[in-house]
Structure formats: C-alpha cells, structure tokens
Amino acid sequence: MSIISTQTVAHIADLANIPITSSEEETLAAGFTTTMGVVDQLSTINTTGVEPTHQVTGLENILRDDVVDTDRMFSQKQAIANAKRTHVGYIVVDQLIGQ
Amino acid sequence: MSYTPVVGIEIHVELKTKSKMFCGCVNDPFGAQKPNIYTCPVCLGMPGGLPVANKTAIEWTIKVGQALGCEIALFSKFDRKHYFYPDLPKGYQISQYDQPLCVNGLVKTEFGDVRITRVHLEEDTGKLIHQDLNGQKVSLVDFNRSGVPLVEIVTEPDIKSPEMAKAYAKKIRQIIKYLDVSLADMEKGSMRLEANISVQTEEEKQSEQLPAYKVEVKNLNSFRYIERAIAYEVKRQGDVRDGNTLPTQETRGWNESKNQTFAQRSKESAEDYRYFPDPDIPPLLFTQSYIDSIKDTLPLLPDQVIATWVAKGMKESEAQILSEDRANVLLVDELFQKSSDALKIVTQLVNKKIMLSSNVDDIIAQSKVLTQTNSVDERELEKVIDEVLTENAKAVNDYKAGKTQVIGFLLGMVKRKLGNIDTVVLKEALIKKLS
Amino acid sequence: MLRTLTLKSYLDKVKSKEISPSDVVKEVADAIETINPDLNIFLARNPKAFEQSEERAKLPLSGAPIAVKDNFLTVGMITTASSKVLEHFNPPYESTVTKNLSTAGGVIIGKTNMDAWAHGSSTETSDFGVTKNPRNPEYLPGGSSGGNAAAVAADLCIAAIGSETAGSIRQPSSWCGTVGLKPTYGRASRAGVVAMGSSLDSPGPMGKTVEDCAILFEHIVGHDPYDGTTSSQPVPKLTDALTKGVKGMRIGIVYLDHKDLSGTRTAKAVEAAGKIFEQEGASVDVISLSTQLEKGKILSPDAAIGVYTVVQRSEVSSNLARYDGVRFGEDRSHFGAEAKRRMMLGTFTLSKGYADKYYVKALQVRSLYIQNFAELFEMYDILISASSPGFAQKLGATADNPMFGELEDMLMEPSSISGLPGISLPMHYDAKTNLYLGLSIVAPQWHEERVVAAAQVFEENTKWNSWRNL
C-alpha cells in the first residue's frame, strides 16, 4: 500500500498549480492513500506483453486540410469577453517574477 | 586550461501554413494588426475545444526531416507537455515526446558534420508583452500566435565553435527557405534559436565524456548573437571550470547591449512535464510509399544544386553564390533551359556586369547587350575613336575648352560607327584620348 | 398533463396538431418554477425556450423541451459544469451536440445540475448544492448526470442530453427510474463539452422510454470535423431496432457472482430480467467471474475501478489545467474539494517515476478488459447486468468517501473504459421508498441497435417503466 506523505502532496499541488492550505495537505494525503490503495490492486493483474490502449476507437490519421475556417474564429471581442482583465484587446495578467 | 566547446542547438521554425496547427485559425501572428483576432475555442484553450491536426504541417515537417537526412517514423503521435504559463492556454503544449516524426539526420557544414537528433512538430504559444499598466507590472497576452505550427530541430552536441554554430544555423535557414515552408526570419520570430553550451576538459575529450552539466542560452535572434553568445559562454564557463567547479546548470538569456549572457532561472530540478499521448488526437500511421511520395516533392538542396551546376561546368565559387537564395536557383535552372550561353551569363551575373532580375528573358537580353558591346576589339575601338575625333575637331576643342558635356555627342558619334557598345568602357577610352 | 408525455407521444401529438409546443414548454416552465427550488435540478434556464419551441414546431424534434447537462457549452446560457470556477462563464460558442439538437428542432429548456466537472456518481459534489431524487427527495439522484435524470423523472422536460465517462448516464438513470443510453465512445461529438476523461467521455440521450432515447440519439450523434475522435461509421437508424425483438439473441448475464451482488435483491432482479429475455426467444447464459483474463469468463470489475481511477484522473488533471482564471472563469482556488483531489491524484499518476507504474499499467489492464469483451462477444450478442449494485443512496452518503463515485460505478466501468455502448432502464421497484433498480445492457462497439432491441423487449414486457402505463 502506498502511503502518500504530506510532502508529496505539497509537491503535487505545486506541479498541478493548485493552491492548498497545510490543513488541506493532511486531509488530501489521507484521501490519496485510500485511493492509491484501490489503485494498487492493479499490480495484482498480470500484464506481461500487453500493449497499453490509448485510443479505443482504432482511428488513425485524422487530419484536416490546411484551410482557414472562419466559422469557428472569434472576433477580438468574443475572444476576450470572458477575461477579467483586458487592455486594448490584450488579456492582462500580473507579471511573473523574473521577467 | 584549454577547453573544447560542446554545443547543441535547438531551432524552432514557424511553418507558414495558411491555418494553425490544430485549428482553422489564420496563421499570421506577425502580420496581425491587432491582438487576439486570430483565435478560436481550440487555440484559446476554451472548455470543450478539441485539436485536429493540420495535414500540410505534418507533411512539411517530414520534408524538413528528409532534407536533413533523417529517418521518418512510420508510426508517430502527439503528446501533451504540461506546464503552467500565461501564454499557454491549455496548461499543456501539444508536442511530440518519444515518437517524433523524424530522427537521426545529418547536416554538413564547412566546419564539420552536425548530427540531427530529431525533428518534431508542436504548437507555438501566445505572446507576452511586459509593461507597466496603471503603476502595476503586468504582462499583456496575445493569443494570435497560440497554436501556430512549430517545427523543432535538435542537434547532438556536435558543434565545436561559435563559427560552426553560425554556419549550422545559416545552413538550416537556407534549407528551410529552399523547402519554402517558413519565412525563417529571425527578426520576426519565425526562426528561433537556443543553444545548449558546455565546455569539455582535455581529459573529458580524450575519454569521449560529455561534461556533467549544460547551460541553455535562449532567445538568440541573429547569427551574430549566436556567435557572440557562444564565445562569451565558452569563456565564462572556462573561467568557472578553472576554479575547479562546474558551472551551474541553468537557463541564461542574451543581453545584446552588454554582449553578455545573464542567468534566468535555475534548472537544478528538471521539469516534470508529465508527458502522455494526447487522447484527442488519434495516432499517425504512414506507409513507406506515402513517405517516399513526399520525398519526391523535395527540391534539390543547396549541396545538390552546387554539385549539379559544377557538373555542368560552373565554377564552384559561382555556384555557391548563386545557390544561396532559392529564388536564384530557379532562375539559373531556367537560364540553362533557355540559353546555350548560360555559363557565360552566370559569370556575368556573379561579376555584377548584368543585374539579377526575376525575369529570365530580361537577364538574357541584358547579356546580349553586354556581349555585343564587349565584342568590340580594343584596337578597333581606338581606331574608330581616332576617326571620330579627327572628324569632329570643333567638338574636341570645345571639350578641351571646358565644355565637358560635349562628350555625349562624341559618344554618340562613336556608337554610330560601331553600334551599341558599353558606354562606360567607351567613355573611359574617349576621355583618355582627349587628355 | 402535457409535461408527462414521452418524446414519441409529444412528437405524434404536435405533428397531428393536437397540442402546440409552446403549451408544453409553458407547462414545463411553470412546473420548474414550483419544483426546482426544492429539488435543485436546473441551474440555468433558456429565456428563449417559448418562442424557439414554436419556431421549431415543423422540424423533426418539433420544439420539444430538452434538459441539457451543464457541461455542454450553450450560447446564451451560463455554463458552469456545476463549478464555482465557471460560475459566470458565458460560452462564446456552442457544443456540436446541442447545435445538432437545435438544428433538429429540439429546444433547450435549461441546464441541469451535475457533479462538479462530472467528478462523481451522486451530484452531491456540485458546487451549487445537491439535487434531490424526485422519486424520493431524501435520496440522491446519482451522477454525474443527476440533474438530467431527475429532470426526466420529475417530468420537467420531455427528454435530456447527458454525458457518461463511466456510469454518468446509466447510473443516475438507474437511481431515478429513467432510461439512459450511453453510445459507443466516438459516436457523439465532444466538441464544446467540458472535457473530463478525454478517452472516455460519451455524450448521450436520457429519457422516459427506450424509444425516446433512440429517437434523440439519431439526431445528436455523428461524425464531427471538430472532434478528431468521432467515427465516420454511419449513424444507425436506431428506431428501426425497436421492433427487432430478441429471438435468437445470445445473452450473457454477468457479475451476479461478484461479492457485492451475490444473493442480493439486485442479483435476483437481473436473473428475472434474464427470464424475460428467454421467454421472448433469446438464449441466456450466466457467465462467471474471474480475476484474471480467462476465456468464457467475465473479468471482475474490481480492477476496472483501478483502471478508471487512474485513467480518468490523469486525463482530467490535464484537461482542467486550462482553468487558470486568465482568459475566462475564476482562478484555481475556486475548485471544490473533489476537483482538487482528482486533479492532484491525476498529476501524481502521471508524474516522473510514477507514470509507468500507474498510468501505463492502467492502460495495459484496460487492454485486457477490451480483449475480454471482444472474446465474450464472439459467443454472445449482448451482456446484461445491474447498472448499479443497489438502489439510490441517501443524501449525504458521499461524505468522507473519496472513492464513492468509483465504487458506485464499478459495474459500468469495464464497458466504459472499453468504449462500449450500453443502456440502463428500470428493472425493479421498491414501493416503500419509491425507488428503482436499473438493468444494464451492453453490446460491442457500434452495435447500439442490439442494446435498443433488447431494451425495448424488456420495457414492453414488464411494468417497470412509469410512463408506459399512463
């Protein structure tokens, strides 16, 4: 059974860009451990020589021709309509440290 | 201590397809008059947006790989590469991880061979402009460039000097332009360069051991900067190694005004991109005949063009010059078709006796004129000039009295006798005679 | 009452001019006003439903009011996927499925509640409150398309459109005593649907009868150039399958000997269903369970839970990375607890050092399930079992149970991870609680017609469907 530590939880939260409090770290670690217990059952199944299935449809080579599709393109107004902060057509974010 | 530079280069090339990599938006980020006018649910990372791959972009990437001597994979796929940044709308970039379209190529430069590790296809990110807005430091985000098809060309660390790096980069640019798949304009960002630089001690070199670190230098957007940045880094890293430590593994930028690299962010812990095959994009399976059919559409590449021309009798130096630009290659090929004097005309072009034109007939005509004028024998010319000066004594006296414009009249008189000849040569000869 | 009409009856009566679409819409709308505050089924309403229903009266779906799960992007109606992150999100484009619906003449009456981001089997993880089961409001409706199943059960729509990743159409249909059809993965377009498990998500119809689902199916599925995982397989005329019957069909009953089902009332109901099919001319076998791949046996669904957990959470951790509050929505601190859990677990199972152990392993076990079904489908035409191990559970049942969803959906997970089509329809009723059990019928990829043929036979020959006897 994999025991997930709070350090692991903190690292994952960082990777996943999810803000969590230190109390949440505890609950999450416990929940993960339960879940990973279920997941660990997978190791009891023999999969030697078995190919992983990424795609159940069996589809291949689904490509589009190089043409412009104006039907789906947004106007500038539509593109930024749901953004909280905009400025002369740009979407605005706080500058990250180190720019 | 003396060190050997060990440099690998990553080049990103924006393909000039009409539409973006995974959607039908207009692909023209540099030409867009306003920000965020070429977006859609897919390249803006909206909920429910799904990618569908651009066929032409894939074919052009295969072409690039073939032009660089790569093996083309018969099975390939797109993978999601995860990291968070405001210019990456989905929180992942669709790229290729372990099964890229092309591997194991080779590019020859005058300084040596450069092995190509891989050529793969991915999507570009949006653009950030950093500025102050109402007293706050912000970044303005423009997604016009998000989703543009990007070819990434990665080399082995075979590059041994700044000059070789520049030669390699120039060669790649030339090949890309030959294929006509990108504008490859480093100033406008359709070709971007990164270098992974380290320096090798004599010992490491003997035992064929790569140094245990590398420094990534980004945003080198001209050939000059590439050379300088590598030279700078080689010196800087050499100095660090002299102190018996390894340079920090990190990413550095290039400061043009100071001619220096500077630290950006540390790479002590390698990023965890959590690659996995993109479930929205079924895999790519090619037949060998399909791959071969793409190869058939490749134009002759610079080296091949030079070889062909030299075989036709052209001087290698002339071939080098004229093969720089693909537009000229087409011209010269047409010239060979249309004129039996092609070799002569080529020399005239190279010596700038006649001017390049986009029209082959025009070039041939210019050459005819030149040839006719040049066919005048020197002694013949002298004889005719003497005749004209004798017959036009008044004009000669006027010229000697200071009315130099009379030379035009005398030129005309010579031409009447000899036909159309090189005015420059004639004028020189006349003036000589008159003084 | 007009709103208790099935879709089929509605269409017949509108075409014969016996009723007008707007009368039905008005009745439904009025009922929603009264009922919704308590049951919390609808999150948003279509302000144009009334006039649209009249405009579309002559189209194939004749302006029928359809409930749509709130993970389908609909222009003009806020779309939230039941998450605070999208609380104010105004979609700038329409999902292909709802576009197809509208083109065919359907009218969206409103957007229904769901487990936030489709993460669950109860609708209790919605950021906007739980939906109550209309059959018995002390109970959960199931999920994640819980709002839809409830809307159908409460006659607050004529039919509904939901989506299933592993059980999300079939399980709430089972708990609410309604019908839900999960098409083959790749049948219906995911373009414009808030992505959860990209290799699993299957939009599909939910309704009062098997026929209603078959009708709706024909109008919403089909190849979409905006979704590279949709198949070019021709869309079957599913309504033709309604009269096919089950004569000669080879039917296998599965999972009866699973420790959670063995000897239960649910198992008995499934056995009874088997008898019905036998009476109607099918041959019925009971297939025993095995924990490893074995010819002639059904692979136990226990490992499918692990597969589903890993695959779904890995894909969703990736699919939810775009919600950063920059271009739309709120920032990531607005994610609810379940969403955070799932994203983080998925990030873990994809992370360096663990991806091979978990993600790749899960996909290998997935292959085994696919193989198991393929082998069984050489011997059988369809497989039947229970959609859910039991009746709907009480409100609050999901608390402190991070694996609630996966365990509840256990019986659906094998067919979901294999991309197979399946249906759930009522197969048993408890008078004391007014709650139902659901029968699951599963067929090979692209064979929805077998599912419908068998389901129709069962519905016609039993009394479980609460609209048949109206």
mmCIF file with all atom_site columns, N, CA and C in Angstrom, chain C residues 201-249:
data_model
loop_
_atom_site.group_PDB
_atom_site.id
_atom_site.type_symbol
_atom_site.label_atom_id
_atom_site.label_alt_id
_atom_site.label_comp_id
_atom_site.label_asym_id
_atom_site.label_entity_id
_atom_site.label_seq_id
_atom_site.pdbx_PDB_ins_code
_atom_site.Cartn_x
_atom_site.Cartn_y
_atom_site.Cartn_z
_atom_site.occupancy
_atom_site.B_iso_or_equiv
_atom_site.pdbx_formal_charge
_atom_site.auth_seq_id
_atom_site.auth_comp_id
_atom_site.auth_asym_id
_atom_site.auth_atom_id
_atom_site.pdbx_PDB_model_num
ATOM 1   N N  . ASP C 1 201 ? -15.237 10.143  -22.314 1.00 0.00 ? 201 ASP C N  1
ATOM 2   C CA . ASP C 1 201 ? -16.474 10.949  -22.357 1.00 0.00 ? 201 ASP C CA 1
ATOM 3   C C  . ASP C 1 201 ? -17.366 10.594  -23.543 1.00 0.00 ? 201 ASP C C  1
ATOM 4   N N  . SER C 1 202 ? -18.627 10.285  -23.273 1.00 0.00 ? 202 SER C N  1
ATOM 5   C CA . SER C 1 202 ? -19.574 9.959   -24.344 1.00 0.00 ? 202 SER C CA 1
ATOM 6   C C  . SER C 1 202 ? -20.889 10.680  -24.106 1.00 0.00 ? 202 SER C C  1
ATOM 7   N N  . PRO C 1 203 ? -21.174 11.749  -24.872 1.00 0.00 ? 203 PRO C N  1
ATOM 8   C CA . PRO C 1 203 ? -22.483 12.391  -24.761 1.00 0.00 ? 203 PRO C CA 1
ATOM 9   C C  . PRO C 1 203 ? -23.576 11.410  -25.205 1.00 0.00 ? 203 PRO C C  1
ATOM 10  N N  . GLY C 1 204 ? -24.766 11.519  -24.598 1.00 0.00 ? 204 GLY C N  1
ATOM 11  C CA . GLY C 1 204 ? -25.832 10.594  -24.993 1.00 0.00 ? 204 GLY C CA 1
ATOM 12  C C  . GLY C 1 204 ? -27.194 11.016  -24.466 1.00 0.00 ? 204 GLY C C  1
ATOM 13  N N  . PRO C 1 205 ? -28.257 10.381  -24.972 1.00 0.00 ? 205 PRO C N  1
ATOM 14  C CA . PRO C 1 205 ? -29.625 10.756  -24.612 1.00 0.00 ? 205 PRO C CA 1
ATOM 15  C C  . PRO C 1 205 ? -30.095 10.090  -23.324 1.00 0.00 ? 205 PRO C C  1
ATOM 16  N N  . MET C 1 206 ? -30.948 10.812  -22.602 1.00 0.00 ? 206 MET C N  1
ATOM 17  C CA . MET C 1 206 ? -31.582 10.270  -21.410 1.00 0.00 ? 206 MET C CA 1
ATOM 18  C C  . MET C 1 206 ? -33.057 10.582  -21.523 1.00 0.00 ? 206 MET C C  1
ATOM 19  N N  . GLY C 1 207 ? -33.913 9.650   -21.159 1.00 0.00 ? 207 GLY C N  1
ATOM 20  C CA . GLY C 1 207 ? -35.344 9.934   -21.367 1.00 0.00 ? 207 GLY C CA 1
ATOM 21  C C  . GLY C 1 207 ? -36.255 9.012   -20.591 1.00 0.00 ? 207 GLY C C  1
ATOM 22  N N  . LYS C 1 208 ? -37.536 9.091   -20.976 1.00 0.00 ? 208 LYS C N  1
ATOM 23  C CA . LYS C 1 208 ? -38.553 8.359   -20.231 1.00 0.00 ? 208 LYS C CA 1
ATOM 24  C C  . LYS C 1 208 ? -38.695 6.924   -20.718 1.00 0.00 ? 208 LYS C C  1
ATOM 25  N N  . THR C 1 209 ? -38.384 6.701   -21.984 1.00 0.00 ? 209 THR C N  1
ATOM 26  C CA . THR C 1 209 ? -38.515 5.354   -22.529 1.00 0.00 ? 209 THR C CA 1
ATOM 27  C C  . THR C 1 209 ? -37.320 5.041   -23.425 1.00 0.00 ? 209 THR C C  1
ATOM 28  N N  . VAL C 1 210 ? -37.229 3.758   -23.768 1.00 0.00 ? 210 VAL C N  1
ATOM 29  C CA . VAL C 1 210 ? -36.168 3.336   -24.675 1.00 0.00 ? 210 VAL C CA 1
ATOM 30  C C  . VAL C 1 210 ? -36.351 4.020   -26.028 1.00 0.00 ? 210 VAL C C  1
ATOM 31  N N  . GLU C 1 211 ? -37.580 4.062   -26.481 1.00 0.00 ? 211 GLU C N  1
ATOM 32  C CA . GLU C 1 211 ? -37.874 4.682   -27.784 1.00 0.00 ? 211 GLU C CA 1
ATOM 33  C C  . GLU C 1 211 ? -37.433 6.143   -27.811 1.00 0.00 ? 211 GLU C C  1
ATOM 34  N N  . ASP C 1 212 ? -37.739 6.855   -26.737 1.00 0.00 ? 212 ASP C N  1
ATOM 35  C CA . ASP C 1 212 ? -37.353 8.266   -26.666 1.00 0.00 ? 212 ASP C CA 1
ATOM 36  C C  . ASP C 1 212 ? -35.844 8.431   -26.830 1.00 0.00 ? 212 ASP C C  1
ATOM 37  N N  . CYS C 1 213 ? -35.088 7.567   -26.177 1.00 0.00 ? 213 CYS C N  1
ATOM 38  C CA . CYS C 1 213 ? -33.630 7.648   -26.280 1.00 0.00 ? 213 CYS C CA 1
ATOM 39  C C  . CYS C 1 213 ? -33.173 7.342   -27.700 1.00 0.00 ? 213 CYS C C  1
ATOM 40  N N  . ALA C 1 214 ? -33.838 6.370   -28.317 1.00 0.00 ? 214 ALA C N  1
ATOM 41  C CA . ALA C 1 214 ? -33.460 6.013   -29.681 1.00 0.00 ? 214 ALA C CA 1
ATOM 42  C C  . ALA C 1 214 ? -33.715 7.173   -30.641 1.00 0.00 ? 214 ALA C C  1
ATOM 43  N N  . ILE C 1 215 ? -34.852 7.831   -30.462 1.00 0.00 ? 215 ILE C N  1
ATOM 44  C CA . ILE C 1 215 ? -35.186 8.976   -31.317 1.00 0.00 ? 215 ILE C CA 1
ATOM 45  C C  . ILE C 1 215 ? -34.156 10.089  -31.151 1.00 0.00 ? 215 ILE C C  1
ATOM 46  N N  . LEU C 1 216 ? -33.891 10.443  -29.903 1.00 0.00 ? 216 LEU C N  1
ATOM 47  C CA . LEU C 1 216 ? -32.969 11.552  -29.638 1.00 0.00 ? 216 LEU C CA 1
ATOM 48  C C  . LEU C 1 216 ? -31.566 11.230  -30.150 1.00 0.00 ? 216 LEU C C  1
ATOM 49  N N  . PHE C 1 217 ? -31.153 9.990   -29.946 1.00 0.00 ? 217 PHE C N  1
ATOM 50  C CA . PHE C 1 217 ? -29.834 9.514   -30.413 1.00 0.00 ? 217 PHE C CA 1
ATOM 51  C C  . PHE C 1 217 ? -29.628 9.857   -31.891 1.00 0.00 ? 217 PHE C C  1
ATOM 52  N N  . GLU C 1 218 ? -30.625 9.537   -32.714 1.00 0.00 ? 218 GLU C N  1
ATOM 53  C CA . GLU C 1 218 ? -30.475 9.722   -34.161 1.00 0.00 ? 218 GLU C CA 1
ATOM 54  C C  . GLU C 1 218 ? -30.167 11.159  -34.528 1.00 0.00 ? 218 GLU C C  1
ATOM 55  N N  . HIS C 1 219 ? -30.624 12.094  -33.707 1.00 0.00 ? 219 HIS C N  1
ATOM 56  C CA . HIS C 1 219 ? -30.461 13.499  -34.076 1.00 0.00 ? 219 HIS C CA 1
ATOM 57  C C  . HIS C 1 219 ? -29.231 14.167  -33.510 1.00 0.00 ? 219 HIS C C  1
ATOM 58  N N  . ILE C 1 220 ? -28.584 13.541  -32.536 1.00 0.00 ? 220 ILE C N  1
ATOM 59  C CA . ILE C 1 220 ? -27.463 14.252  -31.920 1.00 0.00 ? 220 ILE C CA 1
ATOM 60  C C  . ILE C 1 220 ? -26.080 13.658  -32.189 1.00 0.00 ? 220 ILE C C  1
ATOM 61  N N  . VAL C 1 221 ? -26.051 12.397  -32.642 1.00 0.00 ? 221 VAL C N  1
ATOM 62  C CA . VAL C 1 221 ? -24.730 11.792  -32.833 1.00 0.00 ? 221 VAL C CA 1
ATOM 63  C C  . VAL C 1 221 ? -24.260 11.984  -34.264 1.00 0.00 ? 221 VAL C C  1
ATOM 64  N N  . GLY C 1 222 ? -23.026 11.586  -34.509 1.00 0.00 ? 222 GLY C N  1
ATOM 65  C CA . GLY C 1 222 ? -22.495 11.654  -35.867 1.00 0.00 ? 222 GLY C CA 1
ATOM 66  C C  . GLY C 1 222 ? -21.105 12.257  -35.914 1.00 0.00 ? 222 GLY C C  1
ATOM 67  N N  . HIS C 1 223 ? -20.413 11.969  -36.986 1.00 0.00 ? 223 HIS C N  1
ATOM 68  C CA . HIS C 1 223 ? -19.057 12.460  -37.185 1.00 0.00 ? 223 HIS C CA 1
ATOM 69  C C  . HIS C 1 223 ? -19.005 13.991  -37.126 1.00 0.00 ? 223 HIS C C  1
ATOM 70  N N  . ASP C 1 224 ? -17.968 14.500  -36.480 1.00 0.00 ? 224 ASP C N  1
ATOM 71  C CA . ASP C 1 224 ? -17.805 15.950  -36.352 1.00 0.00 ? 224 ASP C CA 1
ATOM 72  C C  . ASP C 1 224 ? -16.371 16.297  -36.712 1.00 0.00 ? 224 ASP C C  1
ATOM 73  N N  . PRO C 1 225 ? -16.161 17.163  -37.718 1.00 0.00 ? 225 PRO C N  1
ATOM 74  C CA . PRO C 1 225 ? -14.786 17.525  -38.069 1.00 0.00 ? 225 PRO C CA 1
ATOM 75  C C  . PRO C 1 225 ? -14.056 18.265  -36.951 1.00 0.00 ? 225 PRO C C  1
ATOM 76  N N  . TYR C 1 226 ? -14.801 18.749  -35.968 1.00 0.00 ? 226 TYR C N  1
ATOM 77  C CA . TYR C 1 226 ? -14.165 19.459  -34.861 1.00 0.00 ? 226 TYR C CA 1
ATOM 78  C C  . TYR C 1 226 ? -13.773 18.528  -33.719 1.00 0.00 ? 226 TYR C C  1
ATOM 79  N N  . ASP C 1 227 ? -14.059 17.243  -33.871 1.00 0.00 ? 227 ASP C N  1
ATOM 80  C CA . ASP C 1 227 ? -13.657 16.266  -32.863 1.00 0.00 ? 227 ASP C CA 1
ATOM 81  C C  . ASP C 1 227 ? -12.986 15.105  -33.574 1.00 0.00 ? 227 ASP C C  1
ATOM 82  N N  . GLY C 1 228 ? -11.690 15.024  -33.476 1.00 0.00 ? 228 GLY C N  1
ATOM 83  C CA . GLY C 1 228 ? -10.915 14.014  -34.188 1.00 0.00 ? 228 GLY C CA 1
ATOM 84  C C  . GLY C 1 228 ? -11.124 12.600  -33.676 1.00 0.00 ? 228 GLY C C  1
ATOM 85  N N  . THR C 1 229 ? -11.889 12.442  -32.589 1.00 0.00 ? 229 THR C N  1
ATOM 86  C CA . THR C 1 229 ? -12.126 11.085  -32.102 1.00 0.00 ? 229 THR C CA 1
ATOM 87  C C  . THR C 1 229 ? -13.520 10.583  -32.456 1.00 0.00 ? 229 THR C C  1
ATOM 88  N N  . THR C 1 230 ? -14.243 11.332  -33.299 1.00 0.00 ? 230 THR C N  1
ATOM 89  C CA . THR C 1 230 ? -15.553 10.838  -33.724 1.00 0.00 ? 230 THR C CA 1
ATOM 90  C C  . THR C 1 230 ? -15.376 9.974   -34.963 1.00 0.00 ? 230 THR C C  1
ATOM 91  N N  . SER C 1 231 ? -16.171 8.915   -35.002 1.00 0.00 ? 231 SER C N  1
ATOM 92  C CA . SER C 1 231 ? -16.033 7.948   -36.070 1.00 0.00 ? 231 SER C CA 1
ATOM 93  C C  . SER C 1 231 ? -16.859 8.341   -37.282 1.00 0.00 ? 231 SER C C  1
ATOM 94  N N  . SER C 1 232 ? -16.422 7.867   -38.442 1.00 0.00 ? 232 SER C N  1
ATOM 95  C CA . SER C 1 232 ? -17.209 8.083   -39.654 1.00 0.00 ? 232 SER C CA 1
ATOM 96  C C  . SER C 1 232 ? -18.176 6.938   -39.897 1.00 0.00 ? 232 SER C C  1
ATOM 97  N N  . GLN C 1 233 ? -18.296 6.055   -38.899 1.00 0.00 ? 233 GLN C N  1
ATOM 98  C CA . GLN C 1 233 ? -19.289 4.986   -39.017 1.00 0.00 ? 233 GLN C CA 1
ATOM 99  C C  . GLN C 1 233 ? -20.645 5.616   -39.280 1.00 0.00 ? 233 GLN C C  1
ATOM 100 N N  . PRO C 1 234 ? -21.425 5.069   -40.206 1.00 0.00 ? 234 PRO C N  1
ATOM 101 C CA . PRO C 1 234 ? -22.745 5.662   -40.470 1.00 0.00 ? 234 PRO C CA 1
ATOM 102 C C  . PRO C 1 234 ? -23.609 5.589   -39.218 1.00 0.00 ? 234 PRO C C  1
ATOM 103 N N  . VAL C 1 235 ? -24.414 6.621   -38.996 1.00 0.00 ? 235 VAL C N  1
ATOM 104 C CA . VAL C 1 235 ? -25.286 6.648   -37.826 1.00 0.00 ? 235 VAL C CA 1
ATOM 105 C C  . VAL C 1 235 ? -26.464 5.703   -38.068 1.00 0.00 ? 235 VAL C C  1
ATOM 106 N N  . PRO C 1 236 ? -26.624 4.720   -37.201 1.00 0.00 ? 236 PRO C N  1
ATOM 107 C CA . PRO C 1 236 ? -27.710 3.762   -37.442 1.00 0.00 ? 236 PRO C CA 1
ATOM 108 C C  . PRO C 1 236 ? -29.076 4.398   -37.172 1.00 0.00 ? 236 PRO C C  1
ATOM 109 N N  . LYS C 1 237 ? -30.081 3.911   -37.872 1.00 0.00 ? 237 LYS C N  1
ATOM 110 C CA . LYS C 1 237 ? -31.429 4.366   -37.591 1.00 0.00 ? 237 LYS C CA 1
ATOM 111 C C  . LYS C 1 237 ? -31.921 3.516   -36.410 1.00 0.00 ? 237 LYS C C  1
ATOM 112 N N  . LEU C 1 238 ? -31.597 3.985   -35.214 1.00 0.00 ? 238 LEU C N  1
ATOM 113 C CA . LEU C 1 238 ? -31.859 3.196   -34.016 1.00 0.00 ? 238 LEU C CA 1
ATOM 114 C C  . LEU C 1 238 ? -33.332 2.858   -33.824 1.00 0.00 ? 238 LEU C C  1
ATOM 115 N N  . THR C 1 239 ? -34.207 3.735   -34.291 1.00 0.00 ? 239 THR C N  1
ATOM 116 C CA . THR C 1 239 ? -35.632 3.471   -34.084 1.00 0.00 ? 239 THR C CA 1
ATOM 117 C C  . THR C 1 239 ? -36.074 2.206   -34.837 1.00 0.00 ? 239 THR C C  1
ATOM 118 N N  . ASP C 1 240 ? -35.349 1.824   -35.888 1.00 0.00 ? 240 ASP C N  1
ATOM 119 C CA . ASP C 1 240 ? -35.681 0.570   -36.592 1.00 0.00 ? 240 ASP C CA 1
ATOM 120 C C  . ASP C 1 240 ? -35.471 -0.632  -35.687 1.00 0.00 ? 240 ASP C C  1
ATOM 121 N N  . ALA C 1 241 ? -34.527 -0.496  -34.745 1.00 0.00 ? 241 ALA C N  1
ATOM 122 C CA . ALA C 1 241 ? -34.210 -1.636  -33.871 1.00 0.00 ? 241 ALA C CA 1
ATOM 123 C C  . ALA C 1 241 ? -35.305 -1.909  -32.841 1.00 0.00 ? 241 ALA C C  1
ATOM 124 N N  . LEU C 1 242 ? -36.219 -0.960  -32.686 1.00 0.00 ? 242 LEU C N  1
ATOM 125 C CA . LEU C 1 242 ? -37.257 -1.099  -31.662 1.00 0.00 ? 242 LEU C CA 1
ATOM 126 C C  . LEU C 1 242 ? -38.158 -2.305  -31.909 1.00 0.00 ? 242 LEU C C  1
ATOM 127 N N  . THR C 1 243 ? -38.252 -2.703  -33.156 1.00 0.00 ? 243 THR C N  1
ATOM 128 C CA . THR C 1 243 ? -39.168 -3.815  -33.467 1.00 0.00 ? 243 THR C CA 1
ATOM 129 C C  . THR C 1 243 ? -38.421 -5.105  -33.756 1.00 0.00 ? 243 THR C C  1
ATOM 130 N N  . LYS C 1 244 ? -37.110 -5.109  -33.562 1.00 0.00 ? 244 LYS C N  1
ATOM 131 C CA . LYS C 1 244 ? -36.322 -6.285  -33.951 1.00 0.00 ? 244 LYS C CA 1
ATOM 132 C C  . LYS C 1 244 ? -36.575 -7.499  -33.052 1.00 0.00 ? 244 LYS C C  1
ATOM 133 N N  . GLY C 1 245 ? -36.816 -7.230  -31.774 1.00 0.00 ? 245 GLY C N  1
ATOM 134 C CA . GLY C 1 245 ? -37.015 -8.351  -30.843 1.00 0.00 ? 245 GLY C CA 1
ATOM 135 C C  . GLY C 1 245 ? -35.701 -9.021  -30.483 1.00 0.00 ? 245 GLY C C  1
ATOM 136 N N  . VAL C 1 246 ? -35.757 -10.086 -29.666 1.00 0.00 ? 246 VAL C N  1
ATOM 137 C CA . VAL C 1 246 ? -34.543 -10.765 -29.216 1.00 0.00 ? 246 VAL C CA 1
ATOM 138 C C  . VAL C 1 246 ? -34.501 -12.231 -29.630 1.00 0.00 ? 246 VAL C C  1
ATOM 139 N N  . LYS C 1 247 ? -35.344 -12.618 -30.588 1.00 0.00 ? 247 LYS C N  1
ATOM 140 C CA . LYS C 1 247 ? -35.372 -14.031 -30.984 1.00 0.00 ? 247 LYS C CA 1
ATOM 141 C C  . LYS C 1 247 ? -34.001 -14.440 -31.496 1.00 0.00 ? 247 LYS C C  1
ATOM 142 N N  . GLY C 1 248 ? -33.458 -15.476 -30.905 1.00 0.00 ? 248 GLY C N  1
ATOM 143 C CA . GLY C 1 248 ? -32.172 -15.968 -31.354 1.00 0.00 ? 248 GLY C CA 1
ATOM 144 C C  . GLY C 1 248 ? -30.983 -15.226 -30.786 1.00 0.00 ? 248 GLY C C  1
ATOM 145 N N  . MET C 1 249 ? -31.221 -14.175 -30.041 1.00 0.00 ? 249 MET C N  1
ATOM 146 C CA . MET C 1 249 ? -30.100 -13.420 -29.467 1.00 0.00 ? 249 MET C CA 1
ATOM 147 C C  . MET C 1 249 ? -29.424 -14.251 -28.391 1.00 0.00 ? 249 MET C C  1
#
